[in-house]
Amino acid sequence: MNWKNGVLIGSVSPHIRTTFFKRADVCITLEMPCIQYKIDNKALRTYTSILKVIASIKDRPELEEKLAKKYPEQVEIARRYAIEFFGDYPPF
């Protein structure tokens, strides 16, 4: 999903998630837009902000809590998507 400034966050495949990771593990993909020969500074700041949160946490519940403080709308949308897709939250 589009997080902010073109930075995308997504989940890994359910098969990989349930086969190789525990329920509390953080399993996400994080993508930053690439523009040839130019860095989008707003996207870079958003990307770096998310990476700092990821580096500071010990498990998925803590990640959700910290991201919700900075990005409450995005976290709520992500939770809603997980419920729609998996029917249970948290899904694993």
Short mmCIF file of N, CA, C and O in Angstrom, two decimals:
data_model
loop_
_atom_site.label_atom_id
_atom_site.label_comp_id
_atom_site.label_asym_id
_atom_site.label_seq_id
_atom_site.Cartn_x
_atom_site.Cartn_y
_atom_site.Cartn_z
N MET A 1 0.84 -1.17 0.00
CA MET A 1 0.00 0.00 0.00
C MET A 1 0.89 1.24 0.00
O MET A 1 2.02 1.19 0.47
N ASN A 2 0.36 2.32 -0.54
CA ASN A 2 1.10 3.57 -0.57
C ASN A 2 1.08 4.17 0.82
O ASN A 2 0.04 4.52 1.35
N TRP A 3 2.26 4.26 1.43
CA TRP A 3 2.35 4.72 2.81
C TRP A 3 2.34 6.24 2.87
O TRP A 3 1.48 6.84 3.50
N LYS A 4 3.32 6.86 2.22
CA LYS A 4 3.41 8.32 2.18
C LYS A 4 4.53 8.68 1.22
O LYS A 4 5.57 8.01 1.18
N ASN A 5 4.34 9.73 0.44
CA ASN A 5 5.36 10.22 -0.49
C ASN A 5 5.85 9.16 -1.47
O ASN A 5 7.02 9.14 -1.85
N GLY A 6 4.97 8.25 -1.85
CA GLY A 6 5.33 7.22 -2.81
C GLY A 6 6.02 6.01 -2.22
O GLY A 6 6.33 5.06 -2.95
N VAL A 7 6.28 6.01 -0.92
CA VAL A 7 6.90 4.85 -0.27
C VAL A 7 5.82 3.79 -0.08
O VAL A 7 4.72 4.07 0.39
N LEU A 8 6.16 2.57 -0.47
CA LEU A 8 5.21 1.47 -0.40
C LEU A 8 5.60 0.48 0.69
O LEU A 8 6.78 0.17 0.87
N ILE A 9 4.60 -0.01 1.41
CA ILE A 9 4.80 -1.08 2.39
C ILE A 9 3.85 -2.21 2.02
O ILE A 9 2.68 -1.97 1.72
N GLY A 10 4.35 -3.42 2.04
CA GLY A 10 3.51 -4.58 1.75
C GLY A 10 3.93 -5.75 2.62
O GLY A 10 4.94 -5.71 3.31
N SER A 11 3.13 -6.78 2.58
CA SER A 11 3.45 -7.98 3.34
C SER A 11 4.14 -9.00 2.44
O SER A 11 3.99 -8.96 1.22
N VAL A 12 4.88 -9.88 3.05
CA VAL A 12 5.44 -10.99 2.30
C VAL A 12 4.31 -11.98 2.04
O VAL A 12 3.24 -11.89 2.64
N SER A 13 4.53 -12.95 1.18
CA SER A 13 3.48 -13.91 0.85
C SER A 13 3.06 -14.68 2.11
O SER A 13 3.89 -14.97 2.97
N PRO A 14 1.79 -15.03 2.22
CA PRO A 14 1.33 -15.81 3.37
C PRO A 14 2.09 -17.13 3.55
O PRO A 14 2.36 -17.55 4.67
N HIS A 15 2.45 -17.78 2.44
CA HIS A 15 3.20 -19.03 2.54
C HIS A 15 4.56 -18.80 3.20
O HIS A 15 4.94 -19.54 4.12
N ILE A 16 5.28 -17.81 2.74
CA ILE A 16 6.59 -17.50 3.35
C ILE A 16 6.40 -17.10 4.80
O ILE A 16 7.14 -17.52 5.69
N ARG A 17 5.40 -16.28 5.05
CA ARG A 17 5.14 -15.78 6.41
C ARG A 17 4.89 -16.92 7.38
O ARG A 17 5.44 -16.96 8.47
N THR A 18 4.02 -17.84 7.02
CA THR A 18 3.66 -18.92 7.95
C THR A 18 4.69 -20.04 8.00
O THR A 18 4.75 -20.77 8.98
N THR A 19 5.50 -20.18 6.96
CA THR A 19 6.49 -21.25 6.92
C THR A 19 7.78 -20.89 7.65
O THR A 19 8.36 -21.72 8.36
N PHE A 20 8.22 -19.65 7.51
CA PHE A 20 9.55 -19.29 7.99
C PHE A 20 9.60 -18.34 9.18
O PHE A 20 10.67 -18.08 9.72
N PHE A 21 8.46 -17.80 9.59
CA PHE A 21 8.47 -16.78 10.63
C PHE A 21 7.47 -17.07 11.74
O PHE A 21 6.49 -17.77 11.53
N LYS A 22 7.75 -16.51 12.91
CA LYS A 22 6.83 -16.60 14.04
C LYS A 22 5.81 -15.48 13.94
O LYS A 22 5.99 -14.50 13.23
N ARG A 23 4.73 -15.61 14.69
CA ARG A 23 3.63 -14.65 14.66
C ARG A 23 4.09 -13.22 14.96
O ARG A 23 3.62 -12.28 14.32
N ALA A 24 4.99 -13.04 15.90
CA ALA A 24 5.41 -11.69 16.30
C ALA A 24 6.51 -11.11 15.40
O ALA A 24 6.87 -9.95 15.55
N ASP A 25 7.06 -11.90 14.48
CA ASP A 25 8.12 -11.41 13.60
C ASP A 25 7.60 -10.34 12.65
O ASP A 25 6.43 -10.34 12.26
N VAL A 26 8.49 -9.47 12.25
CA VAL A 26 8.16 -8.41 11.29
C VAL A 26 8.52 -8.92 9.89
O VAL A 26 9.67 -9.23 9.62
N CYS A 27 7.53 -9.02 9.03
CA CYS A 27 7.73 -9.53 7.67
C CYS A 27 7.05 -8.60 6.69
O CYS A 27 5.89 -8.81 6.31
N ILE A 28 7.75 -7.57 6.29
CA ILE A 28 7.17 -6.60 5.36
C ILE A 28 8.17 -6.31 4.25
O ILE A 28 9.36 -6.57 4.38
N THR A 29 7.64 -5.77 3.18
CA THR A 29 8.50 -5.22 2.14
C THR A 29 8.37 -3.71 2.22
O THR A 29 7.31 -3.19 2.55
N LEU A 30 9.43 -3.03 1.95
CA LEU A 30 9.47 -1.57 1.99
C LEU A 30 10.13 -1.11 0.71
O LEU A 30 11.24 -1.53 0.39
N GLU A 31 9.43 -0.27 -0.05
CA GLU A 31 9.94 0.18 -1.35
C GLU A 31 9.92 1.70 -1.42
O GLU A 31 8.98 2.33 -0.96
N MET A 32 10.96 2.24 -2.03
CA MET A 32 11.06 3.68 -2.23
C MET A 32 11.10 3.96 -3.72
O MET A 32 11.75 3.24 -4.47
N PRO A 33 10.38 4.98 -4.17
CA PRO A 33 10.39 5.26 -5.61
C PRO A 33 11.79 5.64 -6.09
O PRO A 33 12.52 6.34 -5.39
N CYS A 34 12.11 5.16 -7.26
CA CYS A 34 13.40 5.49 -7.88
C CYS A 34 13.15 6.37 -9.10
O CYS A 34 12.37 6.00 -9.97
N ILE A 35 13.78 7.49 -9.12
CA ILE A 35 13.69 8.39 -10.26
C ILE A 35 15.11 8.53 -10.79
O ILE A 35 16.02 8.89 -10.06
N GLN A 36 15.28 8.22 -12.04
CA GLN A 36 16.61 8.20 -12.64
C GLN A 36 17.33 9.52 -12.40
O GLN A 36 16.82 10.60 -12.71
N TYR A 37 18.54 9.43 -11.83
CA TYR A 37 19.44 10.56 -11.60
C TYR A 37 18.94 11.56 -10.57
O TYR A 37 19.49 12.64 -10.44
N LYS A 38 17.89 11.23 -9.83
CA LYS A 38 17.39 12.17 -8.84
C LYS A 38 16.77 11.42 -7.67
O LYS A 38 16.03 10.48 -7.85
N ILE A 39 17.06 11.87 -6.46
CA ILE A 39 16.47 11.30 -5.26
C ILE A 39 15.32 12.20 -4.83
O ILE A 39 15.47 13.41 -4.74
N ASP A 40 14.17 11.62 -4.56
CA ASP A 40 13.04 12.36 -4.03
C ASP A 40 13.26 12.49 -2.52
O ASP A 40 13.14 11.51 -1.78
N ASN A 41 13.60 13.68 -2.06
CA ASN A 41 13.95 13.87 -0.66
C ASN A 41 12.79 13.59 0.30
O ASN A 41 12.99 13.09 1.39
N LYS A 42 11.57 13.91 -0.11
CA LYS A 42 10.42 13.61 0.76
C LYS A 42 10.26 12.09 0.91
O LYS A 42 10.03 11.60 2.01
N ALA A 43 10.38 11.37 -0.19
CA ALA A 43 10.29 9.91 -0.13
C ALA A 43 11.42 9.34 0.70
O ALA A 43 11.21 8.44 1.52
N LEU A 44 12.62 9.88 0.54
CA LEU A 44 13.77 9.41 1.31
C LEU A 44 13.56 9.63 2.81
O LEU A 44 13.86 8.76 3.62
N ARG A 45 13.01 10.78 3.18
CA ARG A 45 12.74 11.05 4.60
C ARG A 45 11.68 10.08 5.16
O ARG A 45 11.82 9.57 6.27
N THR A 46 10.65 9.82 4.38
CA THR A 46 9.62 8.87 4.82
C THR A 46 10.22 7.47 4.97
O THR A 46 10.02 6.80 5.98
N TYR A 47 10.98 7.04 3.97
CA TYR A 47 11.62 5.73 3.98
C TYR A 47 12.54 5.59 5.19
O TYR A 47 12.49 4.60 5.92
N THR A 48 13.35 6.61 5.42
CA THR A 48 14.29 6.59 6.55
C THR A 48 13.54 6.57 7.88
O THR A 48 13.94 5.86 8.81
N SER A 49 12.47 7.32 7.98
CA SER A 49 11.66 7.35 9.19
C SER A 49 11.12 5.95 9.51
O SER A 49 11.18 5.50 10.66
N ILE A 50 10.63 5.26 8.51
CA ILE A 50 10.10 3.91 8.71
C ILE A 50 11.22 2.95 9.08
O ILE A 50 11.07 2.12 9.98
N LEU A 51 12.36 3.05 8.41
CA LEU A 51 13.50 2.18 8.73
C LEU A 51 13.97 2.38 10.18
O LEU A 51 14.31 1.41 10.87
N LYS A 52 13.96 3.62 10.64
CA LYS A 52 14.36 3.88 12.03
C LYS A 52 13.39 3.22 13.01
O LYS A 52 13.82 2.67 14.04
N VAL A 53 12.12 3.26 12.70
CA VAL A 53 11.14 2.58 13.55
C VAL A 53 11.40 1.08 13.54
O VAL A 53 11.45 0.45 14.60
N ILE A 54 11.58 0.51 12.35
CA ILE A 54 11.84 -0.92 12.24
C ILE A 54 13.09 -1.32 13.04
O ILE A 54 13.09 -2.32 13.74
N ALA A 55 14.13 -0.51 12.94
CA ALA A 55 15.39 -0.82 13.64
C ALA A 55 15.25 -0.73 15.16
O ALA A 55 16.03 -1.33 15.89
N SER A 56 14.24 -0.03 15.63
CA SER A 56 14.11 0.19 17.08
C SER A 56 13.16 -0.78 17.77
O SER A 56 13.01 -0.72 18.99
N ILE A 57 12.51 -1.67 17.05
CA ILE A 57 11.48 -2.51 17.65
C ILE A 57 11.95 -3.95 17.86
O ILE A 57 12.94 -4.37 17.28
N LYS A 58 11.19 -4.68 18.69
CA LYS A 58 11.55 -6.07 18.93
C LYS A 58 10.57 -7.07 18.32
O LYS A 58 10.89 -8.23 18.15
N ASP A 59 9.35 -6.60 17.97
CA ASP A 59 8.37 -7.51 17.38
C ASP A 59 7.30 -6.71 16.63
O ASP A 59 7.27 -5.49 16.66
N ARG A 60 6.42 -7.45 15.94
CA ARG A 60 5.39 -6.83 15.12
C ARG A 60 4.43 -5.95 15.92
O ARG A 60 4.09 -4.85 15.47
N PRO A 61 3.94 -6.39 17.10
CA PRO A 61 3.04 -5.51 17.85
C PRO A 61 3.68 -4.15 18.18
O PRO A 61 3.01 -3.11 18.10
N GLU A 62 4.96 -4.17 18.51
CA GLU A 62 5.64 -2.91 18.80
C GLU A 62 5.77 -2.06 17.53
O GLU A 62 5.64 -0.83 17.58
N LEU A 63 6.01 -2.70 16.40
CA LEU A 63 6.08 -1.97 15.13
C LEU A 63 4.75 -1.27 14.86
O LEU A 63 4.72 -0.09 14.53
N GLU A 64 3.66 -2.00 14.99
CA GLU A 64 2.35 -1.40 14.77
C GLU A 64 2.11 -0.22 15.70
O GLU A 64 1.61 0.82 15.27
N GLU A 65 2.45 -0.39 16.95
CA GLU A 65 2.25 0.67 17.94
C GLU A 65 3.04 1.93 17.58
O GLU A 65 2.49 3.04 17.57
N LYS A 66 4.30 1.75 17.24
CA LYS A 66 5.15 2.92 16.92
C LYS A 66 4.75 3.57 15.60
O LYS A 66 4.74 4.79 15.49
N LEU A 67 4.45 2.75 14.59
CA LEU A 67 4.04 3.33 13.31
C LEU A 67 2.70 4.04 13.45
O LEU A 67 2.47 5.06 12.80
N ALA A 68 1.81 3.52 14.29
CA ALA A 68 0.50 4.14 14.48
C ALA A 68 0.62 5.54 15.09
O ALA A 68 -0.22 6.40 14.84
N LYS A 69 1.66 5.77 15.86
CA LYS A 69 1.87 7.11 16.43
C LYS A 69 2.25 8.11 15.34
O LYS A 69 1.85 9.26 15.39
N LYS A 70 3.03 7.67 14.35
CA LYS A 70 3.47 8.56 13.27
C LYS A 70 2.51 8.57 12.09
O LYS A 70 2.35 9.57 11.41
N TYR A 71 1.92 7.42 11.82
CA TYR A 71 1.09 7.24 10.63
C TYR A 71 -0.22 6.54 10.99
O TYR A 71 -0.47 5.41 10.54
N PRO A 72 -1.07 7.15 11.80
CA PRO A 72 -2.28 6.45 12.27
C PRO A 72 -3.23 6.03 11.16
O PRO A 72 -3.78 4.92 11.21
N GLU A 73 -3.42 6.86 10.18
CA GLU A 73 -4.35 6.54 9.10
C GLU A 73 -3.85 5.34 8.29
O GLU A 73 -4.61 4.42 7.98
N GLN A 74 -2.56 5.32 7.99
CA GLN A 74 -2.00 4.23 7.19
C GLN A 74 -2.06 2.90 7.95
O GLN A 74 -2.35 1.85 7.37
N VAL A 75 -1.78 2.93 9.26
CA VAL A 75 -1.82 1.70 10.05
C VAL A 75 -3.26 1.17 10.10
O VAL A 75 -3.48 -0.04 9.98
N GLU A 76 -4.21 2.06 10.26
CA GLU A 76 -5.62 1.62 10.29
C GLU A 76 -6.02 0.99 8.96
O GLU A 76 -6.69 -0.05 8.94
N ILE A 77 -5.60 1.57 7.86
CA ILE A 77 -5.90 1.00 6.54
C ILE A 77 -5.23 -0.37 6.41
O ILE A 77 -5.85 -1.33 5.93
N ALA A 78 -3.99 -0.50 6.82
CA ALA A 78 -3.28 -1.78 6.74
C ALA A 78 -3.99 -2.84 7.58
O ALA A 78 -4.12 -3.99 7.15
N ARG A 79 -4.45 -2.47 8.77
CA ARG A 79 -5.20 -3.42 9.60
C ARG A 79 -6.49 -3.85 8.90
O ARG A 79 -6.85 -5.03 8.92
N ARG A 80 -7.18 -2.91 8.32
CA ARG A 80 -8.43 -3.21 7.62
C ARG A 80 -8.18 -4.16 6.45
O ARG A 80 -8.92 -5.13 6.24
N TYR A 81 -7.12 -3.91 5.70
CA TYR A 81 -6.76 -4.80 4.59
C TYR A 81 -6.47 -6.21 5.10
O TYR A 81 -6.87 -7.20 4.48
N ALA A 82 -5.74 -6.32 6.21
CA ALA A 82 -5.41 -7.63 6.76
C ALA A 82 -6.67 -8.38 7.18
O ALA A 82 -6.82 -9.57 6.92
N ILE A 83 -7.62 -7.68 7.79
CA ILE A 83 -8.87 -8.30 8.20
C ILE A 83 -9.66 -8.76 6.98
O ILE A 83 -10.19 -9.87 6.95
N GLU A 84 -9.72 -7.91 5.95
CA GLU A 84 -10.43 -8.28 4.72
C GLU A 84 -9.81 -9.50 4.06
O GLU A 84 -10.52 -10.38 3.57
N PHE A 85 -8.48 -9.56 4.05
CA PHE A 85 -7.79 -10.64 3.36
C PHE A 85 -7.79 -11.93 4.17
O PHE A 85 -8.07 -13.00 3.66
N PHE A 86 -7.47 -11.82 5.47
CA PHE A 86 -7.29 -13.01 6.29
C PHE A 86 -8.52 -13.37 7.13
O PHE A 86 -8.64 -14.48 7.61
N GLY A 87 -9.40 -12.38 7.40
CA GLY A 87 -10.57 -12.65 8.21
C GLY A 87 -10.30 -12.67 9.69
O GLY A 87 -11.18 -12.84 10.51
N ASP A 88 -9.06 -12.49 10.08
CA ASP A 88 -8.67 -12.49 11.49
C ASP A 88 -7.54 -11.50 11.63
O ASP A 88 -6.75 -11.32 10.71
N TYR A 89 -7.45 -10.86 12.80
CA TYR A 89 -6.35 -9.92 12.97
C TYR A 89 -5.84 -9.99 14.39
O TYR A 89 -6.63 -9.94 15.32
N PRO A 90 -4.52 -10.12 14.59
CA PRO A 90 -3.52 -10.30 13.54
C PRO A 90 -3.65 -11.67 12.90
O PRO A 90 -4.10 -12.61 13.53
N PRO A 91 -3.28 -11.74 11.62
CA PRO A 91 -3.58 -12.93 10.83
C PRO A 91 -2.77 -14.18 11.12
O PRO A 91 -3.19 -15.26 10.75
N PHE A 92 -1.60 -14.07 11.75
CA PHE A 92 -0.77 -15.27 11.90
C PHE A 92 -0.53 -15.60 13.34
O PHE A 92 -0.31 -14.80 14.15
#
